[in-house]
Amino acid sequence: MATQEERRAATRSAVIEAATALFGTNGFDDTKMDDIVARAGVAKGGIYHHFKNKHEIFEAVFEAVAAEIAAEMRQEIAPGQPPLDVLKQSATGFFRLCAEPLRRRIFLQDGPAVLGHDTWHRIDAHHFGGLVTSALGEAMEAGAIRPQPLKSLSRVMLGGIQAAALDCAAQDDFDAAAKDYLSVFAGILDGLK
């Protein structure tokens, strides 16, 4: 028999899973709480036990999508690669994963508008900032790039990737726009040598 804690976790998981599908397909504005209730198969009170409102559900969905993208990116990095190659591969993976329609809608289109830029940036930096900072730090230690203030460089690089991804999501052809940005990103990294 499931414990109360296990039932709570299952309800929360069902809500996030249902809301992810709905937000990714319909968008934040066109998803109603009743839609989430019906799809999750839980009582409305069960949802309100975990989340105050639709905005809180969206933030939890956004966090889950960001964590999922970051985990997939990390899995794709082969051990022992040069740090600059890790950065290039990670950026390529980030754009590829964000191009998927559900993720693009949640992460790049609705995310900044619903959460506000500060919250969106904070969550994004939490999941991806560490990867950028560690790869740049390793590149400096290995002599692959010249020494400079790591925190500042990491923020500039992450900010550039974020801005590029947001622009790609606004374009008719995400992949073509991403290809151009990835080429520029590679050139910037090569220029740090």
mmCIF file of N, CA and C in Angstrom, residues 91-92 94-96 98-99 164-165 167-169 171 173-185:
data_model
loop_
_atom_site.group_PDB
_atom_site.id
_atom_site.type_symbol
_atom_site.label_atom_id
_atom_site.label_comp_id
_atom_site.label_asym_id
_atom_site.label_seq_id
_atom_site.Cartn_x
_atom_site.Cartn_y
_atom_site.Cartn_z
ATOM 1 N N ALA A 91 26.311 23.272 -26.947
ATOM 2 C CA ALA A 91 25.478 24.293 -27.585
ATOM 3 C C ALA A 91 24.650 23.679 -28.708
ATOM 4 N N THR A 92 25.274 22.819 -29.486
ATOM 5 C CA THR A 92 24.548 22.141 -30.561
ATOM 6 C C THR A 92 23.415 21.293 -29.998
ATOM 7 N N PHE A 94 21.904 21.692 -27.097
ATOM 8 C CA PHE A 94 20.907 22.591 -26.511
ATOM 9 C C PHE A 94 19.940 23.082 -27.587
ATOM 10 N N PHE A 95 20.464 23.557 -28.704
ATOM 11 C CA PHE A 95 19.598 24.052 -29.786
ATOM 12 C C PHE A 95 18.754 22.919 -30.376
ATOM 13 N N ARG A 96 19.351 21.753 -30.554
ATOM 14 C CA ARG A 96 18.600 20.624 -31.112
ATOM 15 C C ARG A 96 17.453 20.226 -30.195
ATOM 16 N N CYS A 98 16.021 22.076 -27.854
ATOM 17 C CA CYS A 98 15.045 23.167 -27.745
ATOM 18 C C CYS A 98 14.212 23.332 -29.011
ATOM 19 N N ALA A 99 14.656 22.754 -30.107
ATOM 20 C CA ALA A 99 13.896 22.857 -31.360
ATOM 21 C C ALA A 99 12.669 21.961 -31.352
ATOM 22 N N ALA A 164 20.311 33.837 -28.353
ATOM 23 C CA ALA A 164 20.241 33.175 -29.659
ATOM 24 C C ALA A 164 19.094 32.167 -29.702
ATOM 25 N N ALA A 165 18.940 31.384 -28.639
ATOM 26 C CA ALA A 165 17.861 30.393 -28.596
ATOM 27 C C ALA A 165 16.497 31.066 -28.644
ATOM 28 N N ASP A 167 15.809 33.922 -30.013
ATOM 29 C CA ASP A 167 15.613 34.416 -31.378
ATOM 30 C C ASP A 167 15.245 33.276 -32.328
ATOM 31 N N CYS A 168 15.899 32.142 -32.187
ATOM 32 C CA CYS A 168 15.579 30.986 -33.032
ATOM 33 C C CYS A 168 14.117 30.584 -32.875
ATOM 34 N N ALA A 169 13.615 30.619 -31.643
ATOM 35 C CA ALA A 169 12.224 30.234 -31.384
ATOM 36 C C ALA A 169 11.240 31.187 -32.049
ATOM 37 N N GLN A 171 11.794 32.535 -35.024
ATOM 38 C CA GLN A 171 11.979 32.437 -36.473
ATOM 39 C C GLN A 171 11.086 31.353 -37.082
ATOM 40 N N ASP A 173 12.140 29.267 -39.351
ATOM 41 C CA ASP A 173 12.992 28.083 -39.497
ATOM 42 C C ASP A 173 14.004 28.061 -38.345
ATOM 43 N N PHE A 174 13.619 27.419 -37.256
ATOM 44 C CA PHE A 174 14.459 27.341 -36.064
ATOM 45 C C PHE A 174 15.822 26.771 -36.406
ATOM 46 N N ASP A 175 15.860 25.659 -37.144
ATOM 47 C CA ASP A 175 17.110 24.964 -37.427
ATOM 48 C C ASP A 175 18.087 25.818 -38.235
ATOM 49 N N ALA A 176 17.591 26.548 -39.216
ATOM 50 C CA ALA A 176 18.467 27.402 -40.021
ATOM 51 C C ALA A 176 19.059 28.522 -39.163
ATOM 52 N N ALA A 177 18.226 29.124 -38.325
ATOM 53 C CA ALA A 177 18.714 30.186 -37.448
ATOM 54 C C ALA A 177 19.740 29.624 -36.456
ATOM 55 N N ALA A 178 19.468 28.446 -35.915
ATOM 56 C CA ALA A 178 20.382 27.832 -34.962
ATOM 57 C C ALA A 178 21.726 27.528 -35.620
ATOM 58 N N LYS A 179 21.697 27.069 -36.853
ATOM 59 C CA LYS A 179 22.940 26.755 -37.573
ATOM 60 C C LYS A 179 23.821 27.999 -37.669
ATOM 61 N N ASP A 180 23.218 29.133 -37.992
ATOM 62 C CA ASP A 180 23.982 30.387 -38.078
ATOM 63 C C ASP A 180 24.567 30.771 -36.722
ATOM 64 N N TYR A 181 23.742 30.686 -35.678
ATOM 65 C CA TYR A 181 24.229 31.046 -34.347
ATOM 66 C C TYR A 181 25.331 30.103 -33.870
ATOM 67 N N LEU A 182 25.203 28.820 -34.158
ATOM 68 C CA LEU A 182 26.223 27.865 -33.736
ATOM 69 C C LEU A 182 27.552 28.123 -34.437
ATOM 70 N N SER A 183 27.485 28.546 -35.676
ATOM 71 C CA SER A 183 28.703 28.905 -36.409
ATOM 72 C C SER A 183 29.383 30.110 -35.756
ATOM 73 N N VAL A 184 28.588 31.097 -35.389
ATOM 74 C CA VAL A 184 29.127 32.280 -34.715
ATOM 75 C C VAL A 184 29.716 31.893 -33.360
ATOM 76 N N PHE A 185 28.993 31.058 -32.616
ATOM 77 C CA PHE A 185 29.455 30.619 -31.299
ATOM 78 C C PHE A 185 30.802 29.898 -31.412
#
